[in-house]
Amino acid sequence: MYNNGFLKVAAITPEVYLAKPLKNVEKILEILIGIEANLAVFPELSITGYSLEDLLYSNKLLTETNQAIKYFLDKNKFQGIVVVGSPLTVEGILYNVAIVIRKDKILGIVPKIILPHTHEFNEKRWFNDGTNINQEIEFLGQTVLFGSNVFASEHFNFGVEICADMWGPYNPSSYLYLSGAEVVVNISASTENLNKNKVRRTLVNAVTIRHSAAYVYCSSGVNESSSTVLYGGDKFVYQAGNLVAEKQDYSFDTEILYADIDISSIRYNKRKNGYIKDSKKIAQLNIKNIRFKNLKKDFSLESKMDLTPFVPKIDIGGNFKQITNIQTRSLIKRMRAIDIKTVVIGISGGLDSTLALLQIVKAFKDFNYQLKNVIAVTMPSHPTSERTRKNAELLAKKLGVIFIENPIGNLVDQQLKLIAHSEKDVTYENVQSRIRTNILLSYANKYHGIVVGTGDMTEMALGWCTFAGDQIAHYSLNAGLPKTTVRFMVSQYAKNNNLKELLLDIINTPISPELLENQVTEDTIGSYEVNDFILYRLLKDGDSMERIISFIPDEEKTVRAFFDRFYKNQFKRSTMPEGVKILFAALSSKTDLRIPGDL
């Protein structure tokens, strides 16, 4: 098929060893031995790993990276073209680049142009952008063209862009296609959150339609750090608006996607496409602003707002599966990174700890960890109800994990006596929470494991947690999920016949920290559905308190209370444990929310 106008590509997400360039190159060379393709594509910064943050400044890392690239050039026996990602210093400036290689020759080096500096990304801290750069440089004894260019042959022409280059309103790919590229390769390190894979495909699908061309996308995978986000290893190929192939298994092993691109068809349809012929003229348009007076006529919205926007309404099974993949893989990555096989979790019989335990068990089963290394601890105190205590015990036993019950009533009494306090107030509540956390951390030491936190995103937004109590853990599994999404996930798990009755009872139990007798959370903070609607509007659309009140005027009291609590409790979020981002936004100060604690 090579002589009949086809190109075979391989998009490869390898196992990545963070900050070990030579080991990564050895792995890439090993993979290439078995690759039957004309073009092999590896992810962004795949020689070092993407999620290194300030380690990218390291002299040692950058020296070893260049040595590893030289080793690759000396040992490479692959007959086709390889595109691989690396950091590169040019004239003392650090760039994020794609290196295009044919055997022992570097055909060109392409710098990333759009450096993301929003949400979890902070690339402008480390790299310089490659805008308007096109120069010759000396690298490893070769004279190489450094810039955005088209790599051309009689058989196929291709260009390269890097990750965020495809997300902006103007993309290098458009210029590459208009300059003769028939295929654009994107080496990426794209983080996972719910339905982001659909957005990626929509962007790529549109550009291949407009240019009658092909696009190869290859992202880094779950072996990257899961401190705050998960990288899902998404790979796909589009041609002229048609999905040719896709693969995303969230695997810790190497994943390879093969696809055939019909270059002959692309060339034929590009010749026919009259839109392409005139597109270069658009850059020459002289656009001005024409002002008009503000409109004053008011109106009502035509359609009702979704009041539970965090709850999936379509592709429910797919959403459940993706959230589960993100939570389970992020936990296993953390366990592998620190070489532990045991987790400790406090279970209360409530929604949050139920979901966390369900996902822990799923992760352990998927990756052949022993359930005897899951230590589920319940710690009833004076206000604990028999219903929640019993549900916690039943859940642990039905799931087959180690169950420990440690009543803490006497410890609470001793602590209160020590500080000469007798009132059942916030001090009484927080003493219980901190005792529980202290016990869990001690169990983690005893069993050489980590404490998995169970608190959710809504609770962190409201500050509905005890500082240095349930706010603290070694890894926070639910930190990326609002309460309504937690309920959705548990309800999906309830479809399991063995757990259905128990999980439905947990879902129907009034939400409470049970730190006071007959305490119901929503009596204090308002409905979780309303609070999650407020949180969504704030994070998704930047809505003010007044604008949200205009949407739900009957809930004005809850809206005002939310904003008051949200800003006063930033100090708790500034010190929250690491946990993976799952939705479009998170509350971690390392990803989406950087605001002062004394605002």
Coordinates of C-alpha atoms in Angstrom, one line a residue:
M1 CA 0.0 0.0 0.0
Y2 CA 3.0 2.3 0.3
N3 CA 3.3 2.5 -3.5
N4 CA -0.5 3.0 -3.7
G5 CA -0.5 6.3 -1.8
F6 CA -1.0 5.2 1.8
L7 CA 0.9 6.2 4.9
K8 CA 1.0 3.9 7.9
V9 CA 1.5 5.7 11.2
A10 CA 2.0 4.5 14.8
A11 CA 1.0 6.7 17.7
I12 CA 2.8 5.3 20.8
T13 CA 2.3 6.1 24.5
P14 CA 5.3 4.4 26.1
E15 CA 6.0 3.6 29.7
V16 CA 7.7 6.8 31.0
Y17 CA 10.2 7.1 33.8
L18 CA 10.2 10.6 35.1
A19 CA 13.5 12.4 35.0
K20 CA 15.3 9.4 33.5
P21 CA 16.1 10.3 29.9
L22 CA 18.4 7.4 29.0
K23 CA 16.0 4.9 30.4
N24 CA 13.2 6.5 28.4
V25 CA 15.2 6.4 25.2
E26 CA 16.2 2.8 25.8
K27 CA 12.4 2.0 26.1
I28 CA 11.6 3.9 22.9
L29 CA 14.3 2.1 21.0
E30 CA 13.0 -1.2 22.3
I31 CA 9.5 -0.3 21.2
L32 CA 10.6 0.7 17.7
I33 CA 12.2 -2.7 17.0
G34 CA 8.6 -4.1 16.6
I35 CA 7.0 -1.1 14.9
E36 CA 5.8 -1.6 11.3
A37 CA 5.0 1.9 10.2
N38 CA 6.4 4.8 8.1
L39 CA 5.9 7.3 10.9
A40 CA 6.2 6.7 14.6
V41 CA 5.0 9.4 17.0
F42 CA 5.7 9.7 20.7
P43 CA 4.2 12.1 23.2
E44 CA 5.3 15.6 24.3
L45 CA 8.5 15.6 26.5
S46 CA 8.5 11.8 26.2
I47 CA 12.3 11.7 26.6
T48 CA 12.1 13.2 30.1
G49 CA 8.5 12.9 31.1
Y50 CA 6.2 15.9 31.0
S51 CA 5.1 16.4 34.7
L52 CA 8.5 17.4 36.1
E53 CA 7.7 21.1 36.8
D54 CA 10.8 22.9 38.2
L55 CA 13.0 19.9 37.6
L56 CA 13.0 21.0 34.0
Y57 CA 15.5 23.7 35.1
S58 CA 18.0 21.1 36.2
N59 CA 21.4 21.2 34.6
K60 CA 21.8 17.5 35.2
L61 CA 18.5 16.6 33.6
L62 CA 19.2 18.7 30.5
T63 CA 22.7 17.3 30.1
E64 CA 21.4 13.8 30.4
T65 CA 18.6 14.6 27.9
N66 CA 21.1 15.6 25.3
Q67 CA 23.2 12.5 26.0
A68 CA 20.1 10.3 25.7
I69 CA 19.2 11.9 22.3
K70 CA 22.7 11.2 21.1
Y71 CA 22.4 7.6 22.2
F72 CA 19.1 7.4 20.3
L73 CA 20.8 8.7 17.1
D74 CA 23.6 6.2 17.5
K75 CA 21.4 3.2 18.1
N76 CA 18.3 3.9 16.1
K77 CA 17.6 1.2 13.5
F78 CA 14.0 2.2 12.7
Q79 CA 13.6 2.7 8.9
G80 CA 10.9 5.3 9.1
I81 CA 10.6 8.7 10.7
V82 CA 10.3 9.2 14.5
V83 CA 8.8 12.3 16.2
V84 CA 9.7 12.5 19.9
G85 CA 9.3 15.2 22.5
S86 CA 12.1 16.8 24.6
P87 CA 13.2 19.9 26.4
L88 CA 15.9 21.7 24.5
T89 CA 18.2 24.7 25.4
V90 CA 19.0 27.0 22.5
E91 CA 21.2 30.0 23.2
G92 CA 20.5 29.6 27.0
I93 CA 16.8 29.6 26.5
L94 CA 14.6 26.5 27.3
Y95 CA 12.1 25.3 24.7
N96 CA 9.5 22.5 24.6
V97 CA 10.3 20.8 21.3
A98 CA 9.5 18.0 18.9
I99 CA 12.5 16.4 17.3
V100 CA 12.0 14.8 13.9
I101 CA 14.5 12.0 13.2
R102 CA 15.3 9.7 10.3
K103 CA 17.7 7.0 11.5
D104 CA 20.8 9.0 12.8
K105 CA 19.9 12.3 11.2
I106 CA 17.8 15.1 12.8
L107 CA 15.5 16.4 10.0
G108 CA 14.3 19.3 12.1
I109 CA 13.3 20.6 15.5
V110 CA 9.9 22.2 16.1
P111 CA 9.4 24.5 19.1
K112 CA 6.0 24.7 20.8
I113 CA 4.3 28.0 20.0
I114 CA 1.3 28.2 22.4
L115 CA 2.4 27.7 26.0
P116 CA -0.6 27.1 28.3
H117 CA -0.6 29.0 31.5
T118 CA -4.2 28.4 32.7
H119 CA -5.8 25.8 35.0
E120 CA -3.3 23.1 35.8
F121 CA -0.8 24.3 33.2
N122 CA 2.1 26.7 33.9
E123 CA 4.5 26.2 30.9
K124 CA 5.4 29.9 30.6
R125 CA 7.2 29.4 33.9
W126 CA 9.7 27.0 32.2
F127 CA 9.7 27.5 28.5
N128 CA 10.1 30.2 25.8
D129 CA 7.6 30.1 23.0
G130 CA 8.6 29.4 19.4
T131 CA 6.7 32.2 17.7
N132 CA 8.4 33.5 14.6
I133 CA 11.5 31.3 15.1
N134 CA 13.1 29.8 12.1
Q135 CA 16.9 29.5 12.3
E136 CA 19.7 27.1 11.9
I137 CA 21.2 25.7 15.1
E138 CA 24.1 23.4 15.9
F139 CA 22.9 20.4 17.9
L140 CA 24.9 17.2 18.6
G141 CA 27.2 17.8 15.7
Q142 CA 24.4 18.5 13.2
T143 CA 23.2 21.7 11.6
V144 CA 19.5 21.6 12.1
L145 CA 16.6 23.9 11.1
F146 CA 14.8 25.1 14.3
G147 CA 11.2 26.3 13.7
S148 CA 7.8 25.4 12.4
N149 CA 8.3 23.8 9.0
V150 CA 6.9 21.2 6.6
F151 CA 8.8 17.9 6.2
A152 CA 8.3 16.9 2.6
S153 CA 8.9 13.9 0.4
E154 CA 7.3 12.5 -2.8
H155 CA 5.3 10.1 -0.7
F156 CA 3.9 12.5 2.0
N157 CA 4.3 15.9 3.5
F158 CA 3.8 16.5 7.2
G159 CA 4.1 19.2 9.9
V160 CA 4.3 19.0 13.7
E161 CA 2.5 21.0 16.4
I162 CA 2.7 20.4 20.2
C163 CA -0.3 19.9 22.5
A164 CA -1.7 23.4 23.2
D165 CA -0.9 24.6 19.7
M166 CA -4.2 23.0 18.6
W167 CA -6.3 24.6 21.4
G168 CA -6.0 28.3 20.5
P169 CA -8.1 30.3 18.1
Y170 CA -5.1 30.4 15.7
N171 CA -3.2 27.1 15.2
P172 CA 0.1 26.3 13.6
S173 CA -1.7 23.4 11.9
S174 CA -3.7 25.7 9.6
Y175 CA -0.5 27.4 8.4
L176 CA 1.3 24.0 8.0
Y177 CA -1.6 22.7 5.9
L178 CA -1.6 25.8 3.8
S179 CA 2.1 25.4 3.3
G180 CA 1.8 21.9 1.9
A181 CA 1.4 19.6 4.8
E182 CA -1.0 16.7 4.2
V183 CA -0.7 15.3 7.7
V184 CA -0.2 17.2 11.0
V185 CA 1.2 15.4 14.0
N186 CA 0.4 16.6 17.5
I187 CA 2.6 15.3 20.3
S188 CA 0.8 16.1 23.5
A189 CA 0.6 15.8 27.3
S190 CA -3.1 16.3 27.7
T191 CA -4.6 15.9 31.1
E192 CA -7.8 14.0 31.6
N193 CA -11.1 15.3 32.9
L194 CA -14.6 14.3 32.2
N195 CA -15.4 14.4 28.5
K196 CA -12.2 16.2 27.5
N197 CA -11.5 13.4 25.1
K198 CA -14.6 14.4 23.1
V199 CA -13.5 18.0 23.0
R200 CA -10.1 17.0 21.6
R201 CA -11.7 15.0 18.9
T202 CA -14.1 17.8 18.0
L203 CA -11.2 20.2 17.5
V204 CA -9.3 17.8 15.4
N205 CA -12.3 16.7 13.4
A206 CA -13.1 20.3 12.4
V207 CA -9.5 21.1 11.2
T208 CA -9.3 18.0 9.0
I209 CA -12.6 18.9 7.4
R210 CA -11.5 22.4 6.6
H211 CA -8.2 21.4 5.2
S212 CA -9.2 18.0 3.5
A213 CA -6.2 16.5 5.4
A214 CA -5.1 14.1 8.2
Y215 CA -4.2 14.6 11.8
V216 CA -2.3 12.3 14.2
Y217 CA -2.7 12.9 17.9
C218 CA -0.6 11.2 20.6
S219 CA -0.7 12.0 24.3
S220 CA 1.3 10.9 27.3
G221 CA -0.2 8.4 29.7
V222 CA -0.8 7.4 33.3
N223 CA 2.8 6.9 34.1
E224 CA 3.2 10.6 34.4
S225 CA 2.7 12.1 37.9
S226 CA -0.8 12.0 39.4
S227 CA -0.1 14.6 42.0
T228 CA -2.9 16.9 40.7
V229 CA -4.0 15.5 37.3
L230 CA -4.0 12.3 35.4
Y231 CA -2.7 11.9 31.8
G232 CA -4.8 9.4 29.9
G233 CA -2.8 8.4 26.9
D234 CA -5.4 9.4 24.3
K235 CA -4.4 8.6 20.7
F236 CA -6.4 9.1 17.5
V237 CA -6.2 9.7 13.8
Y238 CA -8.6 11.7 11.7
Q239 CA -8.8 12.2 7.9
A240 CA -11.1 14.7 6.3
G241 CA -13.6 14.6 9.2
N242 CA -13.5 10.8 9.6
L243 CA -12.1 9.0 12.6
V244 CA -9.6 6.5 11.2
A245 CA -8.5 5.0 14.5
E246 CA -8.5 5.6 18.3
K247 CA -7.1 4.1 21.4
Q248 CA -7.3 5.0 25.1
D249 CA -6.9 2.2 27.6
Y250 CA -5.5 4.1 30.6
S251 CA -2.8 1.4 30.6
F252 CA 0.5 1.5 32.6
D253 CA 2.0 -0.5 29.8
T254 CA 3.0 0.7 26.4
E255 CA 0.1 1.4 24.1
I256 CA 0.4 1.5 20.3
L257 CA -2.2 2.8 17.8
Y258 CA -1.8 1.9 14.2
A259 CA -3.6 3.8 11.4
D260 CA -3.6 4.0 7.6
I261 CA -3.8 7.5 6.0
D262 CA -4.8 7.8 2.4
I263 CA -2.4 10.4 1.1
S264 CA -3.6 9.9 -2.5
S265 CA -7.1 10.8 -1.4
I266 CA -5.9 13.8 0.5
R267 CA -4.0 15.2 -2.5
Y268 CA -7.0 14.6 -4.8
N269 CA -9.5 16.4 -2.5
K270 CA -7.1 19.3 -1.7
R271 CA -6.9 20.0 -5.4
K272 CA -10.7 20.1 -5.6
N273 CA -11.2 22.2 -2.5
G274 CA -11.8 25.8 -3.6
Y275 CA -11.9 27.1 0.0
I276 CA -8.2 26.1 0.4
K277 CA -7.2 28.1 -2.6
D278 CA -8.5 31.4 -1.2
S279 CA -7.7 30.9 2.5
K280 CA -4.3 32.6 2.4
K281 CA -6.0 35.8 1.6
I282 CA -7.8 35.9 5.0
A283 CA -4.6 36.9 6.8
Q284 CA -4.6 40.1 4.7
L285 CA -8.1 41.3 5.8
N286 CA -8.2 44.8 7.3
I287 CA -10.7 44.4 10.1
K288 CA -12.0 47.4 12.1
N289 CA -14.5 47.7 15.0
I290 CA -17.9 49.3 14.2
R291 CA -19.6 50.6 17.4
F292 CA -23.3 50.5 18.2
K293 CA -25.4 51.6 21.2
N294 CA -26.3 49.2 24.0
L295 CA -29.6 47.4 23.7
K296 CA -32.0 47.8 26.7
K297 CA -34.9 45.5 26.1
D298 CA -35.0 42.8 28.8
F299 CA -36.1 39.2 28.3
S300 CA -36.6 35.9 30.0
L301 CA -34.5 32.8 29.2
E302 CA -36.1 30.4 26.6
S303 CA -34.9 27.2 28.3
K304 CA -34.6 26.2 31.9
M305 CA -31.1 26.0 33.4
D306 CA -29.7 22.7 34.4
L307 CA -29.8 22.9 38.2
T308 CA -27.6 19.8 38.7
P309 CA -24.9 20.5 36.1
F310 CA -22.3 18.2 37.7
V311 CA -24.6 15.2 37.2
P312 CA -24.1 13.4 33.8
K313 CA -27.3 13.4 31.8
I314 CA -26.1 11.7 28.6
D315 CA -23.7 8.8 28.1
I316 CA -24.1 7.9 31.8
G317 CA -22.2 4.6 31.5
G318 CA -19.3 6.3 29.7
N319 CA -19.1 9.1 32.2
F320 CA -19.1 6.6 35.1
K321 CA -16.4 4.6 33.4
Q322 CA -14.2 7.6 32.7
I323 CA -14.4 9.0 36.3
T324 CA -13.6 5.5 37.6
N325 CA -10.6 5.2 35.3
I326 CA -9.3 8.6 36.5
Q327 CA -9.7 7.8 40.2
T328 CA -8.4 4.2 40.1
R329 CA -5.4 5.0 37.8
S330 CA -4.4 8.0 39.8
L331 CA -4.4 6.0 43.0
I332 CA -2.4 3.2 41.6
K333 CA 0.1 5.6 40.1
R334 CA 0.6 7.2 43.5
M335 CA 1.1 3.8 45.1
R336 CA 3.6 2.7 42.5
A337 CA 5.5 6.0 42.7
I338 CA 6.1 5.7 46.5
D339 CA 6.3 1.9 46.4
I340 CA 3.5 1.0 48.8
K341 CA 0.9 -1.7 48.7
T342 CA -1.4 -0.7 51.5
V343 CA -4.0 2.0 51.9
V344 CA -5.9 3.1 55.1
I345 CA -9.3 4.7 54.8
G346 CA -11.7 6.0 57.4
I347 CA -15.2 4.9 56.6
S348 CA -18.3 6.5 58.2
G349 CA -21.2 4.9 56.3
G350 CA -21.6 8.1 54.3
L351 CA -21.5 8.8 50.6
D352 CA -17.9 10.1 50.3
S353 CA -16.1 7.3 52.2
T354 CA -18.3 4.8 50.4
L355 CA -17.3 6.0 46.9
A356 CA -13.6 6.2 47.9
L357 CA -13.7 2.6 49.2
L358 CA -15.5 1.3 46.1
Q359 CA -12.9 2.9 43.9
I360 CA -10.0 1.6 46.0
V361 CA -11.4 -1.9 45.7
K362 CA -11.9 -1.5 42.0
A363 CA -8.3 -0.3 41.6
F364 CA -6.9 -3.2 43.7
K365 CA -8.8 -5.7 41.7
D366 CA -7.9 -4.2 38.3
F367 CA -4.2 -4.2 39.1
N368 CA -4.0 -7.5 41.2
Y369 CA -3.3 -5.9 44.6
Q370 CA -4.5 -7.9 47.6
L371 CA -7.6 -6.7 49.3
K372 CA -6.1 -7.6 52.7
N373 CA -4.0 -4.5 52.2
V374 CA -7.1 -2.2 52.3
I375 CA -7.6 -1.2 55.9
A376 CA -11.1 0.3 56.4
V377 CA -11.4 1.9 59.9
T378 CA -14.6 3.2 61.4
M379 CA -14.4 5.3 64.6
P380 CA -17.8 5.9 66.1
S381 CA -18.1 8.6 68.7
H382 CA -21.0 9.7 71.0
P383 CA -23.1 11.2 68.1
T384 CA -22.6 8.3 65.7
S385 CA -25.8 6.7 64.7
E386 CA -26.2 2.9 64.6
R387 CA -27.4 3.1 61.0
T388 CA -24.2 4.6 59.7
R389 CA -22.0 2.5 61.9
K390 CA -23.7 -0.7 60.7
N391 CA -23.5 0.4 57.0
A392 CA -19.8 1.1 57.3
E393 CA -19.2 -2.4 58.7
L394 CA -21.4 -4.1 56.1
L395 CA -19.7 -2.2 53.2
A396 CA -16.2 -3.2 54.3
K397 CA -17.2 -6.8 54.9
K398 CA -19.1 -7.2 51.6
L399 CA -16.2 -5.7 49.7
G400 CA -13.8 -8.1 51.4
V401 CA -11.4 -5.6 52.9
I402 CA -10.0 -5.5 56.5
F403 CA -12.5 -3.9 58.8
I404 CA -11.4 -2.3 62.1
E405 CA -13.8 -0.6 64.5
N406 CA -12.2 1.7 67.1
P407 CA -14.7 3.7 69.2
I408 CA -13.3 7.1 70.1
G409 CA -15.8 8.3 72.7
N410 CA -13.4 7.9 75.6
L411 CA -10.5 9.6 73.7
V412 CA -12.8 12.6 72.9
D413 CA -13.8 12.9 76.6
Q414 CA -10.1 12.8 77.6
Q415 CA -9.1 15.4 75.1
L416 CA -11.9 17.7 76.2
K417 CA -11.0 17.2 79.9
L418 CA -7.4 18.0 79.1
I419 CA -8.4 21.4 77.7
A420 CA -11.1 21.9 80.3
H421 CA -13.9 22.2 77.8
S422 CA -17.4 20.9 78.3
E423 CA -19.6 22.6 75.6
K424 CA -20.9 20.6 72.6
D425 CA -19.7 23.3 70.1
V426 CA -17.2 23.5 67.2
T427 CA -14.4 22.5 69.6
Y428 CA -16.3 19.4 70.5
E429 CA -16.8 18.6 66.8
N430 CA -13.2 19.3 65.7
V431 CA -11.7 17.2 68.5
Q432 CA -13.5 14.2 67.1
S433 CA -12.3 14.9 63.6
R434 CA -8.7 15.4 64.5
I435 CA -8.6 12.3 66.7
R436 CA -9.9 10.2 63.8
T437 CA -7.3 11.6 61.4
N438 CA -4.5 11.0 64.0
I439 CA -5.6 7.4 64.3
L440 CA -5.7 6.8 60.6
L441 CA -2.2 8.3 60.1
S442 CA -0.9 6.0 62.9
Y443 CA -2.5 3.0 61.2
A444 CA -0.8 4.1 58.0
N445 CA 2.6 4.0 59.8
K446 CA 1.8 0.7 61.3
Y447 CA 0.9 -1.0 58.1
H448 CA 3.4 0.9 55.9
G449 CA 0.7 2.5 53.8
I450 CA -1.0 5.8 53.0
V451 CA -4.2 7.4 54.2
V452 CA -6.6 7.9 51.4
G453 CA -8.8 11.0 52.0
T454 CA -12.5 10.9 51.3
G455 CA -13.6 14.6 51.4
D456 CA -15.2 15.9 48.3
M457 CA -15.0 19.1 46.2
T458 CA -18.1 20.7 47.6
E459 CA -17.0 20.3 51.2
M460 CA -13.6 21.9 50.3
A461 CA -15.4 24.8 48.6
L462 CA -17.5 25.5 51.7
G463 CA -14.7 24.7 54.1
W464 CA -17.0 22.0 55.6
C465 CA -14.1 20.1 57.0
T466 CA -11.9 20.3 60.0
F467 CA -8.5 21.9 59.5
A468 CA -5.8 19.2 60.3
G469 CA -8.7 16.8 60.7
D470 CA -10.6 15.3 57.8
Q471 CA -8.9 17.9 55.6
I472 CA -5.6 16.0 55.8
A473 CA -4.6 12.8 54.1
H474 CA -1.7 11.4 52.1
Y475 CA -3.8 11.4 48.9
S476 CA -7.3 12.8 48.4
L477 CA -9.3 10.6 46.1
N478 CA -12.6 12.5 45.9
A479 CA -11.1 16.0 45.9
G480 CA -12.1 16.4 42.2
L481 CA -15.8 15.4 42.6
P482 CA -18.6 17.6 43.9
K483 CA -21.2 16.0 46.2
T484 CA -23.8 15.5 43.5
T485 CA -21.3 13.7 41.3
V486 CA -20.3 11.5 44.3
R487 CA -24.0 10.6 44.7
F488 CA -24.2 9.9 41.0
M489 CA -21.2 7.5 41.2
V490 CA -22.5 5.6 44.2
S491 CA -25.9 5.3 42.5
Q492 CA -24.2 3.8 39.5
Y493 CA -22.4 1.3 41.7
A494 CA -25.8 0.5 43.3
K495 CA -26.7 -1.3 40.1
N496 CA -24.5 -4.1 41.4
N497 CA -27.0 -6.6 42.8
N498 CA -24.6 -7.6 45.7
L499 CA -24.5 -4.1 47.0
K500 CA -27.7 -2.5 45.7
E501 CA -29.7 -2.5 48.9
L502 CA -26.8 -1.3 51.1
L503 CA -25.7 1.4 48.7
L504 CA -29.3 2.7 48.3
D505 CA -29.6 2.9 52.1
I506 CA -26.3 4.9 52.2
I507 CA -27.6 7.2 49.4
N508 CA -30.9 7.8 51.3
T509 CA -29.2 8.5 54.7
P510 CA -29.3 12.2 55.5
I511 CA -25.8 13.6 54.9
S512 CA -24.0 14.4 58.2
P513 CA -20.6 14.5 59.7
E514 CA -22.2 13.2 62.9
L515 CA -20.2 15.4 65.1
L516 CA -23.3 16.5 67.0
E517 CA -26.4 14.5 67.8
N518 CA -29.1 14.6 65.1
Q519 CA -26.8 16.8 62.9
V520 CA -27.9 17.2 59.2
T521 CA -25.5 19.1 57.0
E522 CA -28.0 20.6 54.7
D523 CA -29.9 22.2 57.6
T524 CA -26.7 24.3 58.1
I525 CA -25.3 24.9 54.6
G526 CA -28.3 24.5 52.4
S527 CA -29.1 21.9 49.8
Y528 CA -26.0 20.2 48.2
E529 CA -27.8 20.5 44.8
V530 CA -28.0 24.3 45.2
N531 CA -24.4 24.6 46.5
D532 CA -23.1 22.5 43.6
F533 CA -25.1 24.7 41.1
I534 CA -23.4 27.8 42.7
L535 CA -20.0 26.1 42.5
Y536 CA -20.5 25.2 38.9
R537 CA -21.5 28.7 37.9
L538 CA -18.6 30.2 39.8
L539 CA -15.9 27.9 38.3
K540 CA -17.4 27.4 34.8
D541 CA -18.6 30.9 34.0
G542 CA -17.1 33.2 36.6
D543 CA -20.6 34.3 37.8
S544 CA -20.9 36.9 40.5
M545 CA -23.1 36.3 43.6
E546 CA -25.7 38.7 42.3
R547 CA -25.9 37.0 38.9
I548 CA -26.4 33.6 40.5
I549 CA -29.1 35.0 42.7
S550 CA -30.9 36.1 39.6
F551 CA -31.0 32.5 38.4
I552 CA -32.3 31.0 41.7
P553 CA -33.9 34.0 43.7
D554 CA -35.6 31.6 46.1
E555 CA -32.1 30.4 47.3
E556 CA -30.6 33.8 48.0
K557 CA -29.7 32.9 51.5
T558 CA -27.8 29.8 50.4
V559 CA -26.0 31.7 47.7
R560 CA -24.8 34.5 50.0
A561 CA -23.7 31.9 52.6
F562 CA -21.8 30.0 49.9
F563 CA -19.8 33.0 48.9
D564 CA -19.1 34.0 52.5
R565 CA -17.8 30.5 53.3
F566 CA -16.0 30.1 50.0
Y567 CA -13.6 33.0 50.5
K568 CA -13.2 32.7 54.2
N569 CA -12.0 29.0 53.9
Q570 CA -9.4 29.4 51.2
F571 CA -6.7 28.7 53.8
K572 CA -8.0 25.2 54.0
R573 CA -7.7 24.7 50.3
S574 CA -4.2 26.2 50.2
T575 CA -3.0 23.3 52.3
M576 CA -5.2 20.5 51.0
P577 CA -3.5 17.2 50.1
E578 CA -2.7 16.2 46.6
G579 CA -5.6 14.7 44.6
V580 CA -6.4 14.3 41.0
K581 CA -8.5 16.7 38.9
I582 CA -11.5 15.0 37.4
L583 CA -13.9 17.6 36.0
F584 CA -13.3 20.8 34.0
A585 CA -12.0 22.6 37.1
A586 CA -10.5 21.8 40.5
L587 CA -10.0 23.7 43.8
S588 CA -6.3 23.0 44.2
S589 CA -4.0 26.0 44.3
K590 CA -1.7 24.1 42.0
T591 CA -4.2 23.8 39.2
D592 CA -7.3 26.1 38.9
L593 CA -7.7 28.2 41.9
R594 CA -4.9 30.6 43.0
I595 CA -6.3 33.1 45.4
P596 CA -5.0 34.5 48.7
G597 CA -6.0 32.9 52.0
D598 CA -6.8 36.3 53.6
L599 CA -9.0 37.8 50.8

